[in-house]
Structure formats: structure tokens, C-alpha cells
Tab-separated table of N, CA and C in Angstrom:
chain	number	residue	atom	x	y	z
A	298	MET	N	0.728	-1.170	-0.011
A	298	MET	CA	-0.155	0.116	0.039
A	298	MET	C	0.681	1.301	-0.041
A	299	GLN	N	2.017	1.509	0.416
A	299	GLN	CA	2.952	2.405	0.596
A	299	GLN	C	3.881	2.656	-0.624
A	300	ARG	N	3.948	1.522	-1.216
A	300	ARG	CA	4.338	1.823	-2.788
A	300	ARG	C	3.442	2.382	-3.423
A	301	PHE	N	2.054	2.068	-3.317
A	301	PHE	CA	0.933	2.671	-4.332
A	301	PHE	C	0.939	4.197	-3.958
A	302	ARG	N	1.015	4.482	-2.761
A	302	ARG	CA	0.892	6.028	-2.413
A	302	ARG	C	1.942	6.853	-2.924
A	303	LEU	N	3.452	5.928	-2.821
A	303	LEU	CA	4.614	6.869	-3.077
A	303	LEU	C	4.778	6.995	-4.526
A	304	PHE	N	4.309	6.175	-5.687
A	304	PHE	CA	4.384	6.116	-6.666
A	304	PHE	C	3.016	6.608	-7.509
A	305	THR	N	1.973	7.204	-6.830
A	305	THR	CA	0.969	7.388	-7.686
A	305	THR	C	1.375	8.603	-8.286
A	306	GLU	N	2.015	9.533	-8.039
A	306	GLU	CA	2.310	10.654	-8.605
A	306	GLU	C	3.142	10.492	-10.075
A	307	LEU	N	3.798	9.153	-10.011
A	307	LEU	CA	4.633	9.070	-11.410
A	307	LEU	C	3.398	8.611	-12.430
A	308	GLY	N	2.223	8.241	-12.223
A	308	GLY	CA	1.116	8.000	-13.086
A	308	GLY	C	1.368	6.281	-13.218
A	309	SER	N	1.721	5.645	-12.207
A	309	SER	CA	1.838	4.195	-12.083
A	309	SER	C	0.527	3.734	-11.581
A	310	SER	N	-0.104	2.608	-12.528
A	310	SER	CA	-1.575	2.314	-12.202
A	310	SER	C	-1.623	1.097	-12.296
A	311	ASP	N	-0.560	0.276	-11.823
A	311	ASP	CA	-0.810	-0.968	-11.651
A	311	ASP	C	-1.659	-1.399	-10.411
A	312	ALA	N	-2.454	-0.929	-9.740
A	312	ALA	CA	-3.162	-1.181	-8.628
A	312	ALA	C	-3.861	-2.415	-8.878
A	313	GLU	N	-4.394	-2.903	-10.134
A	313	GLU	CA	-5.374	-3.849	-10.139
A	313	GLU	C	-4.504	-5.434	-10.344
A	314	SER	N	-3.129	-5.287	-10.915
A	314	SER	CA	-2.415	-6.619	-10.739
A	314	SER	C	-2.104	-7.142	-9.277
A	315	PRO	N	-1.605	-5.964	-8.160
A	315	PRO	CA	-1.600	-6.865	-7.191
A	315	PRO	C	-2.984	-7.142	-6.502
A	316	ALA	N	-3.989	-6.306	-6.668
A	316	ALA	CA	-5.156	-6.960	-6.042
A	316	ALA	C	-5.379	-8.260	-6.778
A	317	ARG	N	-5.431	-8.636	-8.128
A	317	ARG	CA	-5.737	-9.837	-8.444
A	317	ARG	C	-4.920	-10.933	-7.609
A	318	GLU	N	-3.646	-10.885	-7.727
A	318	GLU	CA	-2.488	-11.773	-7.017
A	318	GLU	C	-2.733	-11.683	-5.756
A	319	GLN	N	-3.498	-11.132	-4.733
A	319	GLN	CA	-3.962	-11.038	-3.667
A	319	GLN	C	-5.113	-11.651	-3.324
A	320	THR	N	-6.261	-11.386	-4.371
A	320	THR	CA	-7.196	-12.203	-4.245
A	320	THR	C	-6.869	-13.846	-4.665
A	321	ALA	N	-6.197	-14.153	-5.434
A	321	ALA	CA	-5.845	-15.485	-5.956
A	321	ALA	C	-5.141	-16.236	-4.330
A	322	VAL	N	-4.580	-15.551	-3.758
A	322	VAL	CA	-3.548	-15.709	-2.570
A	322	VAL	C	-5.003	-16.121	-1.709
A	323	HIS	N	-5.790	-15.195	-1.476
A	323	HIS	CA	-6.769	-15.113	-0.455
A	323	HIS	C	-7.783	-16.800	-0.939
A	324	GLU	N	-7.952	-16.845	-2.343
A	324	GLU	CA	-8.955	-18.132	-2.789
A	324	GLU	C	-7.990	-19.398	-1.977
A	325	ALA	N	-6.882	-19.453	-2.731
A	325	ALA	CA	-6.180	-20.656	-2.241
A	325	ALA	C	-6.397	-21.054	-0.664
A	326	LEU	N	-5.981	-19.976	-0.019
A	326	LEU	CA	-6.011	-20.131	1.372
A	326	LEU	C	-7.263	-20.624	1.906
A	327	THR	N	-8.138	-19.649	1.500
A	327	THR	CA	-9.569	-20.135	1.912
A	327	THR	C	-10.461	-21.625	1.517
A	328	ALA	N	-9.486	-22.128	0.295
A	328	ALA	CA	-9.923	-23.440	-0.074
A	328	ALA	C	-9.128	-24.368	0.630
A	329	GLY	N	-8.149	-23.907	1.353
A	329	GLY	CA	-7.448	-25.315	2.067
A	329	GLY	C	-6.116	-25.607	1.429
A	330	ASP	N	-5.812	-25.042	0.340
A	330	ASP	CA	-4.807	-25.228	-0.315
A	330	ASP	C	-3.214	-24.828	-0.197
A	331	ALA	N	-2.780	-25.280	0.680
A	331	ALA	CA	-1.437	-24.847	1.364
A	331	ALA	C	-0.645	-24.588	0.171
A	332	GLU	N	-0.043	-25.641	-0.592
A	332	GLU	CA	0.695	-25.663	-1.603
A	332	GLU	C	0.492	-24.318	-2.538
A	333	GLY	N	-1.054	-24.348	-3.083
A	333	GLY	CA	-1.288	-23.074	-4.156
A	333	GLY	C	-1.419	-21.826	-3.196
A	334	THR	N	-1.644	-21.795	-2.076
A	334	THR	CA	-1.187	-20.355	-1.125
A	334	THR	C	0.166	-19.793	-1.388
A	335	ALA	N	1.004	-21.256	-1.077
A	335	ALA	CA	2.059	-20.622	-0.897
A	335	ALA	C	3.017	-20.267	-2.472
A	336	ASP	N	2.402	-20.905	-3.571
A	336	ASP	CA	2.931	-20.591	-4.713
A	336	ASP	C	2.644	-19.280	-5.433
A	337	ARG	N	1.108	-19.064	-4.724
A	337	ARG	CA	0.526	-17.822	-5.415
A	337	ARG	C	1.246	-16.519	-4.498
A	338	LEU	N	1.533	-16.690	-3.316
A	338	LEU	CA	2.002	-15.867	-2.300
A	338	LEU	C	3.303	-15.326	-3.025
A	339	ARG	N	4.129	-16.485	-2.982
A	339	ARG	CA	5.410	-16.227	-3.628
A	339	ARG	C	5.793	-15.376	-5.136
A	340	GLN	N	4.812	-15.875	-5.898
A	340	GLN	CA	4.608	-15.224	-6.989
A	340	GLN	C	4.343	-13.777	-6.856
A	341	HIS	N	3.281	-13.642	-5.789
A	341	HIS	CA	2.796	-11.968	-5.476
A	341	HIS	C	4.028	-11.221	-5.014
A	342	ILE	N	4.972	-11.920	-3.909
A	342	ILE	CA	6.024	-11.242	-3.629
A	342	ILE	C	7.137	-10.968	-4.556
A	343	GLU	N	7.649	-12.027	-5.603
A	343	GLU	CA	8.372	-11.423	-6.532
A	343	GLU	C	7.910	-10.466	-7.757
A	344	ASN	N	6.382	-10.569	-7.954
A	344	ASN	CA	6.174	-9.365	-8.737
A	344	ASN	C	5.988	-8.081	-8.036
A	345	THR	N	5.686	-8.135	-6.724
A	345	THR	CA	5.883	-6.997	-5.856
A	345	THR	C	7.246	-6.383	-6.178
A	346	LYS	N	8.404	-7.208	-5.878
A	346	LYS	CA	9.652	-6.896	-5.930
A	346	LYS	C	9.944	-6.060	-7.399
A	347	ALA	N	9.616	-6.876	-8.383
A	347	ALA	CA	9.821	-6.466	-9.843
A	347	ALA	C	9.189	-5.025	-10.126
A	348	ARG	N	7.745	-4.960	-9.384
A	348	ARG	CA	7.399	-3.638	-9.564
A	348	ARG	C	7.927	-2.426	-8.746
A	349	ALA	N	8.419	-3.011	-7.513
A	349	ALA	CA	9.118	-1.879	-7.017
A	349	ALA	C	10.301	-1.528	-7.318
A	350	LEU	N	11.221	-2.079	-8.115
A	350	LEU	CA	12.434	-1.869	-8.513
A	350	LEU	C	12.052	-1.335	-10.071
A	351	LYS	N	11.047	-1.562	-10.870
A	351	LYS	CA	10.884	-0.581	-12.035
A	351	LYS	C	10.176	0.825	-11.718
A	352	ASP	N	9.648	0.943	-10.723
A	352	ASP	CA	9.183	2.067	-10.053
A	352	ASP	C	10.308	3.214	-9.439
A	353	ARG	N	11.196	2.261	-8.960
A	353	ARG	CA	12.457	2.947	-8.475
A	353	ARG	C	13.416	3.325	-9.520
A	354	GLN	N	13.462	2.678	-10.604
A	354	GLN	CA	14.125	3.238	-11.693
A	354	GLN	C	13.646	4.274	-12.201
A	355	ALA	N	12.462	4.263	-12.504
A	355	ALA	CA	11.422	5.409	-12.841
A	355	ALA	C	11.562	6.544	-12.410
A	356	VAL	N	11.999	6.722	-11.055
A	356	VAL	CA	12.309	7.566	-10.139
A	356	VAL	C	13.655	8.206	-10.352
A	357	LEU	N	14.679	7.345	-10.412
A	357	LEU	CA	16.234	7.675	-10.609
A	357	LEU	C	15.985	8.091	-12.078
A	358	SER	N	15.476	7.662	-13.009
A	358	SER	CA	15.362	8.501	-14.351
A	358	SER	C	14.950	9.523	-14.548
A	359	GLY	N	14.039	9.789	-13.550
A	359	GLY	CA	13.264	10.983	-13.711
A	359	GLY	C	12.679	11.924	-13.838
């Protein structure tokens, strides 16, 4: 959430992707799918890192 606030001024509008990822994590969790939850959470964390690095580069280039 903090990253979203920080980079809103840059015109970054990727809020839908993390929301979909979090929904997928929640669905797997509530379905009792431990392995699926772990996979989806791992992917969400990797994607979050990639988005943060991309936004950081945009700020530095900026």
C-alpha cells in the first residue's frame, strides 16, 4: 500500500495486478490449498519486488 501511495504521482497505475494476486492468495488459502497458497504468495512477492524496482528506476531516471 505504501508503494502505491509513493508512486501514484508517477502515473503508475498497476494497482489492479496486485489486487488480483492478493485475491488469488486469499482464494487458495480459504480453499485449504496450502501449496497453492504458498505458490501464489511467492509469485505475488516476486511481482511486488519487480514492480518496486521498476518504479524505483523510473524515479531515478526521472
